[in-house]
mmCIF file with all atom_site columns, C-alpha atoms in Angstrom:
data_model
loop_
_atom_site.group_PDB
_atom_site.id
_atom_site.type_symbol
_atom_site.label_atom_id
_atom_site.label_alt_id
_atom_site.label_comp_id
_atom_site.label_asym_id
_atom_site.label_entity_id
_atom_site.label_seq_id
_atom_site.pdbx_PDB_ins_code
_atom_site.Cartn_x
_atom_site.Cartn_y
_atom_site.Cartn_z
_atom_site.occupancy
_atom_site.B_iso_or_equiv
_atom_site.pdbx_formal_charge
_atom_site.auth_seq_id
_atom_site.auth_comp_id
_atom_site.auth_asym_id
_atom_site.auth_atom_id
_atom_site.pdbx_PDB_model_num
ATOM 1  C CA . MET A 1 1  ? 10.405 26.175 13.780  1.00 0.00 ? 18  MET A CA 1
ATOM 2  C CA . LYS A 1 2  ? 9.582  22.923 11.984  1.00 0.00 ? 19  LYS A CA 1
ATOM 3  C CA . GLN A 1 3  ? 11.008 24.317 8.729   1.00 0.00 ? 20  GLN A CA 1
ATOM 4  C CA . ILE A 1 4  ? 14.266 25.313 10.416  1.00 0.00 ? 21  ILE A CA 1
ATOM 5  C CA . ILE A 1 5  ? 14.695 21.826 11.878  1.00 0.00 ? 22  ILE A CA 1
ATOM 6  C CA . CYS A 1 6  ? 13.976 20.263 8.483   1.00 0.00 ? 23  CYS A CA 1
ATOM 7  C CA . MET A 1 7  ? 16.513 22.539 6.754   1.00 0.00 ? 24  MET A CA 1
ATOM 8  C CA . LEU A 1 8  ? 19.177 21.765 9.382   1.00 0.00 ? 25  LEU A CA 1
ATOM 9  C CA . PHE A 1 9  ? 18.519 18.045 8.958   1.00 0.00 ? 26  PHE A CA 1
ATOM 10 C CA . LEU A 1 10 ? 18.848 18.257 5.164   1.00 0.00 ? 27  LEU A CA 1
ATOM 11 C CA . LEU A 1 11 ? 21.981 20.386 5.495   1.00 0.00 ? 28  LEU A CA 1
ATOM 12 C CA . SER A 1 12 ? 23.588 17.881 7.855   1.00 0.00 ? 29  SER A CA 1
ATOM 13 C CA . ILE A 1 13 ? 22.849 15.048 5.427   1.00 0.00 ? 30  ILE A CA 1
ATOM 14 C CA . THR A 1 14 ? 24.280 17.041 2.544   1.00 0.00 ? 31  THR A CA 1
ATOM 15 C CA . LEU A 1 15 ? 27.452 17.962 4.420   1.00 0.00 ? 32  LEU A CA 1
ATOM 16 C CA . SER A 1 16 ? 28.083 14.415 5.624   1.00 0.00 ? 33  SER A CA 1
ATOM 17 C CA . SER A 1 17 ? 27.387 12.655 2.322   1.00 0.00 ? 34  SER A CA 1
ATOM 18 C CA . ASP A 1 18 ? 29.667 12.112 -0.635  1.00 0.00 ? 35  ASP A CA 1
ATOM 19 C CA . LYS A 1 19 ? 26.711 12.203 -3.014  1.00 0.00 ? 36  LYS A CA 1
ATOM 20 C CA . VAL A 1 20 ? 23.085 13.193 -2.664  1.00 0.00 ? 37  VAL A CA 1
ATOM 21 C CA . PHE A 1 21 ? 20.436 11.669 -4.937  1.00 0.00 ? 38  PHE A CA 1
ATOM 22 C CA . VAL A 1 22 ? 17.273 13.608 -5.723  1.00 0.00 ? 39  VAL A CA 1
ATOM 23 C CA . ALA A 1 23 ? 14.096 12.352 -7.411  1.00 0.00 ? 40  ALA A CA 1
ATOM 24 C CA . CYS A 1 24 ? 11.891 14.941 -9.111  1.00 0.00 ? 41  CYS A CA 1
ATOM 25 C CA . GLU A 1 25 ? 8.349  13.606 -9.422  1.00 0.00 ? 42  GLU A CA 1
ATOM 26 C CA . GLY A 1 26 ? 7.481  15.257 -12.702 1.00 0.00 ? 43  GLY A CA 1
ATOM 27 C CA . SER A 1 27 ? 4.031  16.301 -13.911 1.00 0.00 ? 44  SER A CA 1
ATOM 28 C CA . PHE A 1 28 ? 0.886  14.348 -13.080 1.00 0.00 ? 45  PHE A CA 1
ATOM 29 C CA . GLY A 1 29 ? 0.051  11.830 -15.797 1.00 0.00 ? 46  GLY A CA 1
ATOM 30 C CA . GLN A 1 30 ? 3.304  12.432 -17.685 1.00 0.00 ? 47  GLN A CA 1
ATOM 31 C CA . GLU A 1 31 ? 6.379  10.224 -18.001 1.00 0.00 ? 48  GLU A CA 1
ATOM 32 C CA . ASP A 1 32 ? 8.766  13.015 -16.991 1.00 0.00 ? 49  ASP A CA 1
ATOM 33 C CA . GLY A 1 33 ? 10.064 12.053 -13.512 1.00 0.00 ? 50  GLY A CA 1
ATOM 34 C CA . GLN A 1 34 ? 13.793 12.640 -13.218 1.00 0.00 ? 51  GLN A CA 1
ATOM 35 C CA . LEU A 1 35 ? 16.790 11.577 -11.166 1.00 0.00 ? 52  LEU A CA 1
ATOM 36 C CA . TRP A 1 36 ? 19.643 13.936 -10.206 1.00 0.00 ? 53  TRP A CA 1
ATOM 37 C CA . THR A 1 37 ? 22.940 13.619 -8.326  1.00 0.00 ? 54  THR A CA 1
ATOM 38 C CA . ILE A 1 38 ? 24.565 16.345 -6.233  1.00 0.00 ? 55  ILE A CA 1
ATOM 39 C CA . ASP A 1 39 ? 28.290 15.736 -5.827  1.00 0.00 ? 56  ASP A CA 1
ATOM 40 C CA . ASN A 1 40 ? 30.783 18.316 -4.491  1.00 0.00 ? 57  ASN A CA 1
ATOM 41 C CA . ASP A 1 41 ? 28.281 21.162 -5.011  1.00 0.00 ? 58  ASP A CA 1
ATOM 42 C CA . LEU A 1 42 ? 27.760 20.179 -8.654  1.00 0.00 ? 59  LEU A CA 1
ATOM 43 C CA . VAL A 1 43 ? 24.390 18.946 -9.936  1.00 0.00 ? 60  VAL A CA 1
ATOM 44 C CA . TYR A 1 44 ? 24.230 16.190 -12.554 1.00 0.00 ? 61  TYR A CA 1
ATOM 45 C CA . PRO A 1 45 ? 21.127 14.854 -14.313 1.00 0.00 ? 62  PRO A CA 1
ATOM 46 C CA . TYR A 1 46 ? 20.942 11.095 -14.822 1.00 0.00 ? 63  TYR A CA 1
ATOM 47 C CA . ASP A 1 47 ? 21.857 10.269 -18.444 1.00 0.00 ? 64  ASP A CA 1
ATOM 48 C CA . LEU A 1 48 ? 18.646 8.324  -19.111 1.00 0.00 ? 65  LEU A CA 1
ATOM 49 C CA . ASN A 1 49 ? 16.177 10.935 -17.770 1.00 0.00 ? 66  ASN A CA 1
ATOM 50 C CA . PRO A 1 50 ? 13.197 10.843 -17.717 1.00 0.00 ? 67  PRO A CA 1
ATOM 51 C CA . ILE A 1 51 ? 12.843 7.652  -15.657 1.00 0.00 ? 68  ILE A CA 1
ATOM 52 C CA . GLY A 1 52 ? 9.039  7.418  -15.499 1.00 0.00 ? 69  GLY A CA 1
ATOM 53 C CA . SER A 1 53 ? 5.839  8.826  -14.051 1.00 0.00 ? 70  SER A CA 1
ATOM 54 C CA . ILE A 1 54 ? 5.962  10.178 -10.476 1.00 0.00 ? 71  ILE A CA 1
ATOM 55 C CA . ALA A 1 55 ? 9.497  9.290  -9.371  1.00 0.00 ? 72  ALA A CA 1
ATOM 56 C CA . GLN A 1 56 ? 8.839  9.528  -5.675  1.00 0.00 ? 73  GLN A CA 1
ATOM 57 C CA . SER A 1 57 ? 11.029 7.648  -3.209  1.00 0.00 ? 74  SER A CA 1
ATOM 58 C CA . VAL A 1 58 ? 14.801 7.270  -3.109  1.00 0.00 ? 75  VAL A CA 1
ATOM 59 C CA . ALA A 1 59 ? 16.814 4.967  -0.828  1.00 0.00 ? 76  ALA A CA 1
ATOM 60 C CA . VAL A 1 60 ? 20.455 3.922  -0.736  1.00 0.00 ? 77  VAL A CA 1
ATOM 61 C CA . TYR A 1 61 ? 21.358 0.385  0.330   1.00 0.00 ? 78  TYR A CA 1
ATOM 62 C CA . GLU A 1 62 ? 25.058 -0.482 0.250   1.00 0.00 ? 79  GLU A CA 1
ATOM 63 C CA . ASN A 1 63 ? 26.101 0.435  -3.316  1.00 0.00 ? 80  ASN A CA 1
ATOM 64 C CA . LYS A 1 64 ? 22.560 0.365  -4.729  1.00 0.00 ? 81  LYS A CA 1
ATOM 65 C CA . LEU A 1 65 ? 20.128 3.214  -5.344  1.00 0.00 ? 82  LEU A CA 1
ATOM 66 C CA . LEU A 1 66 ? 16.460 2.234  -5.176  1.00 0.00 ? 83  LEU A CA 1
ATOM 67 C CA . VAL A 1 67 ? 13.918 4.564  -6.787  1.00 0.00 ? 84  VAL A CA 1
ATOM 68 C CA . GLY A 1 68 ? 10.171 4.097  -6.397  1.00 0.00 ? 85  GLY A CA 1
ATOM 69 C CA . VAL A 1 69 ? 8.244  5.181  -9.482  1.00 0.00 ? 86  VAL A CA 1
ATOM 70 C CA . ASN A 1 70 ? 4.667  5.420  -8.244  1.00 0.00 ? 87  ASN A CA 1
ATOM 71 C CA . GLY A 1 71 ? 2.918  6.063  -11.558 1.00 0.00 ? 88  GLY A CA 1
ATOM 72 C CA . GLY A 1 72 ? 4.587  3.074  -13.185 1.00 0.00 ? 89  GLY A CA 1
ATOM 73 C CA . TYR A 1 73 ? 4.171  0.711  -10.191 1.00 0.00 ? 90  TYR A CA 1
ATOM 74 C CA . LYS A 1 74 ? 7.856  -0.119 -10.316 1.00 0.00 ? 91  LYS A CA 1
ATOM 75 C CA . LEU A 1 75 ? 11.075 -0.014 -8.354  1.00 0.00 ? 92  LEU A CA 1
ATOM 76 C CA . LEU A 1 76 ? 14.201 0.913  -10.307 1.00 0.00 ? 93  LEU A CA 1
ATOM 77 C CA . VAL A 1 77 ? 17.572 -0.389 -9.124  1.00 0.00 ? 94  VAL A CA 1
ATOM 78 C CA . TYR A 1 78 ? 20.823 1.402  -9.943  1.00 0.00 ? 95  TYR A CA 1
ATOM 79 C CA . SER A 1 79 ? 24.425 0.634  -9.071  1.00 0.00 ? 96  SER A CA 1
ATOM 80 C CA . ILE A 1 80 ? 26.367 3.514  -7.485  1.00 0.00 ? 97  ILE A CA 1
ATOM 81 C CA . SER A 1 81 ? 30.024 3.937  -8.421  1.00 0.00 ? 98  SER A CA 1
ATOM 82 C CA . ASP A 1 82 ? 32.572 6.756  -8.483  1.00 0.00 ? 99  ASP A CA 1
ATOM 83 C CA . SER A 1 83 ? 31.757 7.305  -12.159 1.00 0.00 ? 100 SER A CA 1
ATOM 84 C CA . GLY A 1 84 ? 28.013 7.705  -11.495 1.00 0.00 ? 101 GLY A CA 1
ATOM 85 C CA . LEU A 1 85 ? 24.879 5.585  -11.726 1.00 0.00 ? 102 LEU A CA 1
ATOM 86 C CA . SER A 1 86 ? 24.286 2.572  -13.908 1.00 0.00 ? 103 SER A CA 1
ATOM 87 C CA . TYR A 1 87 ? 20.877 0.972  -14.421 1.00 0.00 ? 104 TYR A CA 1
ATOM 88 C CA . GLU A 1 88 ? 20.577 -2.600 -13.125 1.00 0.00 ? 105 GLU A CA 1
ATOM 89 C CA . ALA A 1 89 ? 16.963 -3.720 -12.928 1.00 0.00 ? 106 ALA A CA 1
ATOM 90 C CA . GLU A 1 90 ? 13.280 -2.866 -12.863 1.00 0.00 ? 107 GLU A CA 1
ATOM 91 C CA . VAL A 1 91 ? 10.966 -4.597 -10.386 1.00 0.00 ? 108 VAL A CA 1
ATOM 92 C CA . LEU A 1 92 ? 7.263  -4.364 -11.329 1.00 0.00 ? 109 LEU A CA 1
ATOM 93 C CA . MET A 1 93 ? 4.705  -4.126 -8.523  1.00 0.00 ? 110 MET A CA 1
ATOM 94 C CA . ASP A 1 94 ? 1.077  -5.188 -8.573  1.00 0.00 ? 111 ASP A CA 1
ATOM 95 C CA . GLU A 1 95 ? -1.384 -2.371 -9.231  1.00 0.00 ? 112 GLU A CA 1
#
């Protein structure tokens, strides 16, 4: 039952969103985490993949995409536009 609710939730987000951003963690200890965009049923990799080790959390705030890269102790900031993502900044966190 829990899986069905989760799938319905993800489906509702996908159907109500213009774009969906997905972070793929990558392999443990490797710098192969990736960022992907799903737009109109098409899947696009980010041009500058890989983005780091253990790309884990993704959040959208206004026209910004925030990506937590756990293995690198950093937060990556991207600008979202109709033409795609553009890198803006890297915020380093304390270990």
